GROMACS .gro file of C-alpha atoms in nm:
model
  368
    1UNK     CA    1   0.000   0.000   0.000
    2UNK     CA    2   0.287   0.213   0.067
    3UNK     CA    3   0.433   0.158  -0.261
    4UNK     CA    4   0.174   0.219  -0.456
    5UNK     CA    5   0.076   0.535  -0.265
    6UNK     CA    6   0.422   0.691  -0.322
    7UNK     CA    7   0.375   0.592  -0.671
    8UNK     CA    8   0.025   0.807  -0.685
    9UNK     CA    9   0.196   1.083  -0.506
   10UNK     CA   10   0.522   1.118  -0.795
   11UNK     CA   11   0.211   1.137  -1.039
   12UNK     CA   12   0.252   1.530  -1.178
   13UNK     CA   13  -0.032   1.688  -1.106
   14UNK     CA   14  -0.099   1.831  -1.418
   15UNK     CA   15  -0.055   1.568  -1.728
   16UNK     CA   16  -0.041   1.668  -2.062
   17UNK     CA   17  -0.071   1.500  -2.391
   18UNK     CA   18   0.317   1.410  -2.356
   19UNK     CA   19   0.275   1.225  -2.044
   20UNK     CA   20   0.048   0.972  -2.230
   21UNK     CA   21   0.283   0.938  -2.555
   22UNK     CA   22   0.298   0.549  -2.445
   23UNK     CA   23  -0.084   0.524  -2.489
   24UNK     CA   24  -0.058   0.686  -2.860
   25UNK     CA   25   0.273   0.459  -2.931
   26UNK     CA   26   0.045   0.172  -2.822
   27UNK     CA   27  -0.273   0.285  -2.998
   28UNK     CA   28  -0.092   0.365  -3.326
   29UNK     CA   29   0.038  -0.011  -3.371
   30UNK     CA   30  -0.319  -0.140  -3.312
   31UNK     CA   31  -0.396   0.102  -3.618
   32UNK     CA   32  -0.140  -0.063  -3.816
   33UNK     CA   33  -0.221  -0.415  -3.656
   34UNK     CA   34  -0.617  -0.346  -3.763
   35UNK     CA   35  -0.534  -0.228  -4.120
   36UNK     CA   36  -0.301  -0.527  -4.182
   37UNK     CA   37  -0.572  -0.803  -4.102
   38UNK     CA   38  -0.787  -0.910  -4.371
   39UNK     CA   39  -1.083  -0.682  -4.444
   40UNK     CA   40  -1.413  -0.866  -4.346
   41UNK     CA   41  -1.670  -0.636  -4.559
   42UNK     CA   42  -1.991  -0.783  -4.424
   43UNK     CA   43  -2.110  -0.760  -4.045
   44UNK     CA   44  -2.297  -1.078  -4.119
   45UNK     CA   45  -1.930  -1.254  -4.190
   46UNK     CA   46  -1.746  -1.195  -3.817
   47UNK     CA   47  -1.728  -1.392  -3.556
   48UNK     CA   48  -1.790  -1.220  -3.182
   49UNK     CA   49  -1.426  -1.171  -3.132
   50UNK     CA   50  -1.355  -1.019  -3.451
   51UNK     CA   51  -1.640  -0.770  -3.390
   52UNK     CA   52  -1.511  -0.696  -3.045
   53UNK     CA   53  -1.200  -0.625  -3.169
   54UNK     CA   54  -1.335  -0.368  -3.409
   55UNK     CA   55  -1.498  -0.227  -3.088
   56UNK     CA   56  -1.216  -0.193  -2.866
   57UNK     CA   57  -0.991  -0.054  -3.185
   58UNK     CA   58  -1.245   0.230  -3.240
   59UNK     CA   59  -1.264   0.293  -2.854
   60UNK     CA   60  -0.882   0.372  -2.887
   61UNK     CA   61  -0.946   0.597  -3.148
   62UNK     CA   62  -1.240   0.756  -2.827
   63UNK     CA   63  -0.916   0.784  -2.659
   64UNK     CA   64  -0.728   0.965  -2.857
   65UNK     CA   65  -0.978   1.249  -2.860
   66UNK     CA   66  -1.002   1.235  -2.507
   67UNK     CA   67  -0.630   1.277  -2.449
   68UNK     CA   68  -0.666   1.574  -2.703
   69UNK     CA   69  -0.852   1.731  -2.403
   70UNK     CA   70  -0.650   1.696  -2.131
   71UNK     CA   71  -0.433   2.021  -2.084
   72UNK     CA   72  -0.651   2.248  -2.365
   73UNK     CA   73  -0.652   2.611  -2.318
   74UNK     CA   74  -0.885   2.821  -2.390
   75UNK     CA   75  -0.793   3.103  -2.662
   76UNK     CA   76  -0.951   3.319  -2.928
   77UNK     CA   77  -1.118   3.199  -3.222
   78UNK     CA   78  -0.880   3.297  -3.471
   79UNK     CA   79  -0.551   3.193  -3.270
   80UNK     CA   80  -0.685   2.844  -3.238
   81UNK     CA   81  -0.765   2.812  -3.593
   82UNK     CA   82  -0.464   2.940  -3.697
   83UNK     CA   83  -0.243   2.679  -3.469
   84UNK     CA   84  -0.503   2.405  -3.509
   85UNK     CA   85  -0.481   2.438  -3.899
   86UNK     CA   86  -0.099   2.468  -3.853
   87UNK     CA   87  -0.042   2.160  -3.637
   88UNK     CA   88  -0.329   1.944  -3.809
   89UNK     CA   89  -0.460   2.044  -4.140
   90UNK     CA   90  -0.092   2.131  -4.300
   91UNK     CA   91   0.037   1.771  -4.236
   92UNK     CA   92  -0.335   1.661  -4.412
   93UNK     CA   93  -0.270   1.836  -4.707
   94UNK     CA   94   0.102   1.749  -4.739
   95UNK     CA   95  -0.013   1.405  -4.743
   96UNK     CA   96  -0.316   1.411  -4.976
   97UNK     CA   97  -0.018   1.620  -5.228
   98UNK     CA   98   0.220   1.318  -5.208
   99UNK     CA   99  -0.055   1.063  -5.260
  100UNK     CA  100  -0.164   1.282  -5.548
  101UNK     CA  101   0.150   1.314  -5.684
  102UNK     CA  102   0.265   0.982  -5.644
  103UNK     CA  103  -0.046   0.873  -5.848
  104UNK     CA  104   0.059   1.094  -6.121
  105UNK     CA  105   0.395   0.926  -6.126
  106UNK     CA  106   0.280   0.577  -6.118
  107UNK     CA  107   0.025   0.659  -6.422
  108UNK     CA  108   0.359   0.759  -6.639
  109UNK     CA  109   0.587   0.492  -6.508
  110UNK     CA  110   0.291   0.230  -6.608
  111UNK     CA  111   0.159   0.438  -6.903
  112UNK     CA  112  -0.181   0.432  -6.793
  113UNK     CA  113  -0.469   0.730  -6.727
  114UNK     CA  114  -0.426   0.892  -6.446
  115UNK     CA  115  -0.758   0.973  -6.403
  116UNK     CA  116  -0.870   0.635  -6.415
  117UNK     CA  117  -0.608   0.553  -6.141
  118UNK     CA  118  -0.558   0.824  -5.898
  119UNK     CA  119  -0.796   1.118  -6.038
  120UNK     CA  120  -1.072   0.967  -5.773
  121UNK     CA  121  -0.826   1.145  -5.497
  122UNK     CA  122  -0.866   1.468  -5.652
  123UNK     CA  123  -1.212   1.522  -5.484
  124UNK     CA  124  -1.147   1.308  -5.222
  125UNK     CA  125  -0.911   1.492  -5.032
  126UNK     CA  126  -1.048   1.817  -5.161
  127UNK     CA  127  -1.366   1.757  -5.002
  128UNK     CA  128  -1.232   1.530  -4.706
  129UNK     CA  129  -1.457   1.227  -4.803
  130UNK     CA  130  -1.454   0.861  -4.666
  131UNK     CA  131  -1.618   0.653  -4.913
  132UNK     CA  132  -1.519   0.284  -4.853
  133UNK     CA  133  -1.483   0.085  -5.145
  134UNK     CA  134  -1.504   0.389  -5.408
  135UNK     CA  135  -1.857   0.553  -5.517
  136UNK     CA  136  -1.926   0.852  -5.740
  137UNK     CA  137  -2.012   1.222  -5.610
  138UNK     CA  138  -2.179   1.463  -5.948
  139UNK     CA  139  -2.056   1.162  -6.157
  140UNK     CA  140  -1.717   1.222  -6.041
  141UNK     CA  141  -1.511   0.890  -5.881
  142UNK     CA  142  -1.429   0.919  -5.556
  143UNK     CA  143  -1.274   0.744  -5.235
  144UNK     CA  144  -1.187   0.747  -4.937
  145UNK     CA  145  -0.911   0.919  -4.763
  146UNK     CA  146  -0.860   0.672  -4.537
  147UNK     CA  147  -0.620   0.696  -4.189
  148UNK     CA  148  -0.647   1.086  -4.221
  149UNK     CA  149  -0.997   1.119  -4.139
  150UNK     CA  150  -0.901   1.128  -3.810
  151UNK     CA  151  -0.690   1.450  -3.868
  152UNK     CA  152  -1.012   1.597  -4.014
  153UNK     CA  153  -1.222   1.494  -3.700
  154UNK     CA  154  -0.950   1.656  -3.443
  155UNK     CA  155  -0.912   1.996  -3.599
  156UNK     CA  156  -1.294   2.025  -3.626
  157UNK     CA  157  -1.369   1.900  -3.282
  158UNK     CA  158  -1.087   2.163  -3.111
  159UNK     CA  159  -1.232   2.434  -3.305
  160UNK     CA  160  -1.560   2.384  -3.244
  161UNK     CA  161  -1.497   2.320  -2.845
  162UNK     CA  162  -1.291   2.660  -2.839
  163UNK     CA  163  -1.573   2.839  -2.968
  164UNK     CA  164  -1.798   2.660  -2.714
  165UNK     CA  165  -1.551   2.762  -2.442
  166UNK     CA  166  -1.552   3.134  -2.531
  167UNK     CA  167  -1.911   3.139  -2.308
  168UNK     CA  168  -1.677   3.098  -1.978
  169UNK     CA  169  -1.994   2.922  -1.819
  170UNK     CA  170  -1.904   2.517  -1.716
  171UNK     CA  171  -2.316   2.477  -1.748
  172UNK     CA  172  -2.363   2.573  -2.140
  173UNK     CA  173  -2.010   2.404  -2.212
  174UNK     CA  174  -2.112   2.081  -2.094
  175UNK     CA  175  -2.482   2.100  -2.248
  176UNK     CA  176  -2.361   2.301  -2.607
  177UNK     CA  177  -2.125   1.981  -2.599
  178UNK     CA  178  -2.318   1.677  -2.539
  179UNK     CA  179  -2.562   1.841  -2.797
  180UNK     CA  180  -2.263   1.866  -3.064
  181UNK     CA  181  -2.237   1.497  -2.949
  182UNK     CA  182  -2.598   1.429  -3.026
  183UNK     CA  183  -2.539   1.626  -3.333
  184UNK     CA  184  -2.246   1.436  -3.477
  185UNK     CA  185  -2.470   1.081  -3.401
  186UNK     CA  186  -2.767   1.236  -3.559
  187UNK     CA  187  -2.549   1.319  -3.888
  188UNK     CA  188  -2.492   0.964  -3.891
  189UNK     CA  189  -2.842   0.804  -3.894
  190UNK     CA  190  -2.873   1.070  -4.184
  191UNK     CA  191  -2.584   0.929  -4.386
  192UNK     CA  192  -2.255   0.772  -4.370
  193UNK     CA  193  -2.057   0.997  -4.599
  194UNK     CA  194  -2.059   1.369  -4.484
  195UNK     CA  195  -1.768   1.585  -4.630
  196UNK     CA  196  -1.487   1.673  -4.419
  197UNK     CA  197  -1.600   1.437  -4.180
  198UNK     CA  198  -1.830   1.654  -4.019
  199UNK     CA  199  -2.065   1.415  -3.842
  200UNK     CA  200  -1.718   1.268  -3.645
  201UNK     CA  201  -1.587   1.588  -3.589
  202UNK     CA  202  -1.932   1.706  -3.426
  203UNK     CA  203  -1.943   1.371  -3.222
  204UNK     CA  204  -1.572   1.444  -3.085
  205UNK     CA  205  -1.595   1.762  -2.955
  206UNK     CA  206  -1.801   1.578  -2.615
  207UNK     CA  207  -1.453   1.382  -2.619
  208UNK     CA  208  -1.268   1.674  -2.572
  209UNK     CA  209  -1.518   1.772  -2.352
  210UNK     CA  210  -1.475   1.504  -2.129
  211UNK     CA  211  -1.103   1.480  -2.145
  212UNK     CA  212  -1.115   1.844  -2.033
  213UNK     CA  213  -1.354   1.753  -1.759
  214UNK     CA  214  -1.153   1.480  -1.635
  215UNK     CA  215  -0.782   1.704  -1.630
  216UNK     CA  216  -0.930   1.996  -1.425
  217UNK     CA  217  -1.117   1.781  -1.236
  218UNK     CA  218  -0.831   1.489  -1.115
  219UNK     CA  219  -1.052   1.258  -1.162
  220UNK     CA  220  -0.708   0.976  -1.258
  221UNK     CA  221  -0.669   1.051  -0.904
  222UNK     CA  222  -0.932   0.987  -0.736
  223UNK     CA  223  -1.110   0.629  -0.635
  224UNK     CA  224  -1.396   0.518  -0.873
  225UNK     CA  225  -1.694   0.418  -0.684
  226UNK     CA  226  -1.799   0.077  -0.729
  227UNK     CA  227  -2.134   0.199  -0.908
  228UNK     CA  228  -1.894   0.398  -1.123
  229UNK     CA  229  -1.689   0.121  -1.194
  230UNK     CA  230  -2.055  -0.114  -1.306
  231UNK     CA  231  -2.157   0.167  -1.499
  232UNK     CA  232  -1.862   0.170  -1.726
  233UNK     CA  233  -1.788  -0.174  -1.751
  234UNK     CA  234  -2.178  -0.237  -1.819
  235UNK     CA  235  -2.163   0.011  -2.057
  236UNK     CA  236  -1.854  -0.143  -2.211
  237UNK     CA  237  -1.898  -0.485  -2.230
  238UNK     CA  238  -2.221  -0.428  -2.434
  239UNK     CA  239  -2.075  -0.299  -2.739
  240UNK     CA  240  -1.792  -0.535  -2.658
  241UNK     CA  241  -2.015  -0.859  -2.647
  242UNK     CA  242  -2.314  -0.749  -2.865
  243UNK     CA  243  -2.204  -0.470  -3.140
  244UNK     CA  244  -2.022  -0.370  -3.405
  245UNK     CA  245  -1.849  -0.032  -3.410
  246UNK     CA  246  -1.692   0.158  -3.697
  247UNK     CA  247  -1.679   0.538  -3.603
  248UNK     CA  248  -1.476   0.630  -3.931
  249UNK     CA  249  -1.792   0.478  -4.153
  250UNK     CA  250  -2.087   0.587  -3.923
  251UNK     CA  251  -2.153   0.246  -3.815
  252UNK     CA  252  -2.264   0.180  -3.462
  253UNK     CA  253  -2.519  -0.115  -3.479
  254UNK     CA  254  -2.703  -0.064  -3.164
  255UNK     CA  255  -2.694   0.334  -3.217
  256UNK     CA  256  -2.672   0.557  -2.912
  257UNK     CA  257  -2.563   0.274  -2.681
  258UNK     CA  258  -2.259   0.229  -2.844
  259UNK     CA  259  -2.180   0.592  -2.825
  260UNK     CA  260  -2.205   0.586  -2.466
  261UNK     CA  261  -2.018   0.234  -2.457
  262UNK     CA  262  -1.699   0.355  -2.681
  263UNK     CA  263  -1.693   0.628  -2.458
  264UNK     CA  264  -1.681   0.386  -2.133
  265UNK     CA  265  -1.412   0.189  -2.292
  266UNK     CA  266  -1.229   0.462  -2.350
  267UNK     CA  267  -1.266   0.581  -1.981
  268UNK     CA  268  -1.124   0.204  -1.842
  269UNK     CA  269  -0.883   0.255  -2.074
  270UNK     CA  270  -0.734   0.552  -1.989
  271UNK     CA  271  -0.776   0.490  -1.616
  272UNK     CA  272  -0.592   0.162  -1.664
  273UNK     CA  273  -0.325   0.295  -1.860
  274UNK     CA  274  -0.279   0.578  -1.632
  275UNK     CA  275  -0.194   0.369  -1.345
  276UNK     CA  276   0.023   0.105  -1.564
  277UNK     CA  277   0.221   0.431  -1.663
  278UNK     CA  278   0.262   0.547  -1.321
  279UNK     CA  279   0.380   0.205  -1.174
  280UNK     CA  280   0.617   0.134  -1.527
  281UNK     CA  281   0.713   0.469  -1.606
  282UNK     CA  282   1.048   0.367  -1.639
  283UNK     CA  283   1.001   0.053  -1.871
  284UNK     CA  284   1.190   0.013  -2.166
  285UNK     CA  285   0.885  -0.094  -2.344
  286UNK     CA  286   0.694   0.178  -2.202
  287UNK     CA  287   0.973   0.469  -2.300
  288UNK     CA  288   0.965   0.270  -2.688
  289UNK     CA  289   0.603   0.333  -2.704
  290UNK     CA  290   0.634   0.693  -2.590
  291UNK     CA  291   0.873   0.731  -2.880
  292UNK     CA  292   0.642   0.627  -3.147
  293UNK     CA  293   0.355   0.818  -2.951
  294UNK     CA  294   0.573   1.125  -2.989
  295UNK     CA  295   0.544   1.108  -3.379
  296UNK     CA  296   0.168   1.037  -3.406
  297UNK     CA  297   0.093   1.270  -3.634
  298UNK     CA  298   0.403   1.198  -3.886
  299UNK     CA  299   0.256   0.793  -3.816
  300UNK     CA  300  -0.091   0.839  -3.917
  301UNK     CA  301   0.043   1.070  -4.248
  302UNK     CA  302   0.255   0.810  -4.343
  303UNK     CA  303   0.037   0.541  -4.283
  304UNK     CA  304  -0.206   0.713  -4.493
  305UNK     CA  305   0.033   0.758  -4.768
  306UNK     CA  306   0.113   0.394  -4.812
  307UNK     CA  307  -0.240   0.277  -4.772
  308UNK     CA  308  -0.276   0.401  -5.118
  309UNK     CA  309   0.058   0.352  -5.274
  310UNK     CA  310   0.206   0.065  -5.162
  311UNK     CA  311   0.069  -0.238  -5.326
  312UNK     CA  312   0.020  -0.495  -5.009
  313UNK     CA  313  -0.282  -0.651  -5.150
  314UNK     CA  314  -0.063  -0.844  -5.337
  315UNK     CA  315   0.056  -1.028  -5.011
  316UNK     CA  316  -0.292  -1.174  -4.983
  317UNK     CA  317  -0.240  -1.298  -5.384
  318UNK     CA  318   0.124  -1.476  -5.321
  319UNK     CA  319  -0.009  -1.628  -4.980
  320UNK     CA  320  -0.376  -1.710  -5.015
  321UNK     CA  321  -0.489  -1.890  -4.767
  322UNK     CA  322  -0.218  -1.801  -4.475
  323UNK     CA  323  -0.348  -1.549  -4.259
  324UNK     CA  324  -0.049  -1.498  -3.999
  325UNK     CA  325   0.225  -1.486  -4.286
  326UNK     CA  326   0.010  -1.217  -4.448
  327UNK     CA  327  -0.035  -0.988  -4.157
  328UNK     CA  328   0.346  -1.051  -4.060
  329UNK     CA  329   0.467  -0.917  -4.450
  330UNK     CA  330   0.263  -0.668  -4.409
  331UNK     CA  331   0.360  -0.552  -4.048
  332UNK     CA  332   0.710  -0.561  -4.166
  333UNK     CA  333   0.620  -0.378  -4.483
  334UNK     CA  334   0.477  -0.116  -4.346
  335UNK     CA  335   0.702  -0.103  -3.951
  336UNK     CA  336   0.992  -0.054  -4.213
  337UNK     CA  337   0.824   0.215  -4.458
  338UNK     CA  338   0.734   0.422  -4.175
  339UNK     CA  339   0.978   0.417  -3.957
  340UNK     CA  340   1.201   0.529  -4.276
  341UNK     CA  341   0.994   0.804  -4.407
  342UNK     CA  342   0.947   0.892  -4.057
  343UNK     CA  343   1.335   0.927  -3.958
  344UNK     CA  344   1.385   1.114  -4.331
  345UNK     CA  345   1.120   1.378  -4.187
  346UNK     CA  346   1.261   1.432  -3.832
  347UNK     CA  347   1.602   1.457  -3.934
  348UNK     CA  348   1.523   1.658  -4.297
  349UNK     CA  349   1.277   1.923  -4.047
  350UNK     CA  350   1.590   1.951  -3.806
  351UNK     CA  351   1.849   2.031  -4.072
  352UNK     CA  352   1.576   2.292  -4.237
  353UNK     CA  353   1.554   2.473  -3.904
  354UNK     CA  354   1.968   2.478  -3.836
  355UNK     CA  355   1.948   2.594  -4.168
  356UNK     CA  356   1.682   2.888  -4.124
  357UNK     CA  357   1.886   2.973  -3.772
  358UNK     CA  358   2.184   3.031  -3.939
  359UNK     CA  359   2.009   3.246  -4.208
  360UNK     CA  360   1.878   3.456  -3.941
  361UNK     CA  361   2.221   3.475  -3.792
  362UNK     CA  362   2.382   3.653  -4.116
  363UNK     CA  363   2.076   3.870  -4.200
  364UNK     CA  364   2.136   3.955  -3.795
  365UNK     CA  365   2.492   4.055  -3.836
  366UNK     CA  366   2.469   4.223  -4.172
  367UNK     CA  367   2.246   4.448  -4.009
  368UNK     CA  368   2.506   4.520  -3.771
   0.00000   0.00000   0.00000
């Protein structure tokens, strides 16, 4: 008891997004780890476990927006938009460029149309779609921009809870964002596709809410109740044991309940994690996971990226019929493509800025 009281007591007081990088490291291999299994398109098709699985993964992605919360300040309207569109929507369109041009390059290399293979992106990422398995929008192909629709969903949500926030009250923040909530759910009964992912980003911003809530309010600190405690896990192991969740296409097969179940998953979650990170702080597995956590946002771009470029369906072609060799090539694949691209980033953004210092340094002393 001792021991784990001193441990509660070394806790900072205040944690910020940085103090969870382990959670992020961990949730961003379970992306890669979901999008390397073999797609199951049909509900109908999956077993229980499979279906649970799809649950827990998208009440990670409940955490993430959660996380987003702790430690957010409240600022003007036009700062935040400015350093939310900075921080979030820049890496977005960097991405959708490269995919874009990549297309273009593969359609000369292979002398084929490039609007037949790659002009279905144009609109796409224009209009910030997620259309699963290709449709048409005015005639015009489209698709879906996969991974990043999560990017999409976080700069809307922060935005929109800033503006909330500029009433100062705790009474209309909490209602204006459970309605946003309701909002965002509503948008999906409506229809699945909604351009630049509005219906998620509406739905977030009571994530943000909450993981606002829960950083002011120390609640990682304090001792659930046991009613607390049944409430979640009631809540939880519903969705776990009798849905099907999949936030980025709208579906949530037993509606409202699994809204309020991701979100209780995502609460055990983060109260488990919290206290594994407090008693294993110093883990070398924990400190690797804080690592990748650190580059989330460079992951999920470059994830994104090879989703469309690389060509890994043509694992499942070579080795029909073996599951675990498929989803190891592909882990390996794609753990070697990232980490690459993402060590060519860090290290090409660190020799821009020595770069732009020393620049600074002559224009300083010419002046002189």
């Amino acid at each position: 008891m001792e021991r784990l009281q001193k441990i509660r007591n070394s806790r900072p007081v205040s944690r910020g997004i940085g103090y969870y990088n382990a959670v992020y490291g961990l949730g961003m291999l379970l992306v890669i780890l979901g999008h390397s299994t073999p797609k199951i398109i049909f509900y109908e098709e999956m077993t229980r476990l499979e279906s649970a699985w799809a649950v827990f993964g998208n009440s990670f992605m409940v955490v993430f927006f959660v996380l987003s919360g702790f430690g957010i300040h409240t600022m003007s309207v036009k700062k935040n938009l400015v350093l939310n569109f900075k921080r979030i929507l820049v890496p977005y369109y960097i991405t959708a460029f490269c995919v874009l041009l990549s297309k273009y390059g593969l359609s000369i290399l292979e002398n084929r149309s490039f609007w037949e293979h790659g002009g279905e992106y144009l609109l796409t990422y224009l209009l910030a779609l997620n259309v699963e398995g290709g449709g048409t929008l005015w005639g015009i192909p489209v698709e879906s921009i996969s991974t990043l629709w999560f990017l999409w969903a976080l700069f809307e949500a922060r935005v929109l809870y800033n503006l909330i926030c500029q009433s100062r009250r705790e009474k209309y923040i909490w209602i204006l964002s459970f309605l946003c909530s309701l909002l965002g759910f509503a948008m999906t009964c409506i229809s699945k596709v909604w351009p630049f992912i509005l219906d998620i980003g509406f739905m977030a911003v009571g994530w943000i809410a909450l993981g606002d809530f829960i950083a002011r309010k120390n609640l990682l600190d304090r001792k659930y109740s046991f009613k607390m405690w049944g409430l979640l896990f009631v809540f939880s192991l519903y969705s776990l044991l009798f849905s099907y969740v999949k936030i980025m296409e709208g579906i949530m097969t037993s509606g409202i309940l699994d809204l309020a179940g991701i979100t209780c998953l995502a609460v055990v979650l983060i109260k488990v994690f919290d206290d594994l990170l407090a008693r294993f702080s110093d883990s070398k597995i924990i400190l690797a996971l804080g690592c990748i956590g650190s580059l989330n946002i460079y992951i999920f771009c470059v994830h994104s990226y090879e989703q469309k470029i690389l060509p890994l369906y043509r694992v499942e072609s070579l080795f029909n019929g073996n599951v675990s060799l498929q989803v190891l090539l592909k882990l390996f694949i794609r753990g070697m493509f990232i980490g690459m691209v993402c060590l060519i980033l860090i290290y090409g953004k660190q020799i821009f800025r020595k770069f732009k210092r020393r620049n600074k340094k002559k224009i300083h002393i010419e002046l002189e």
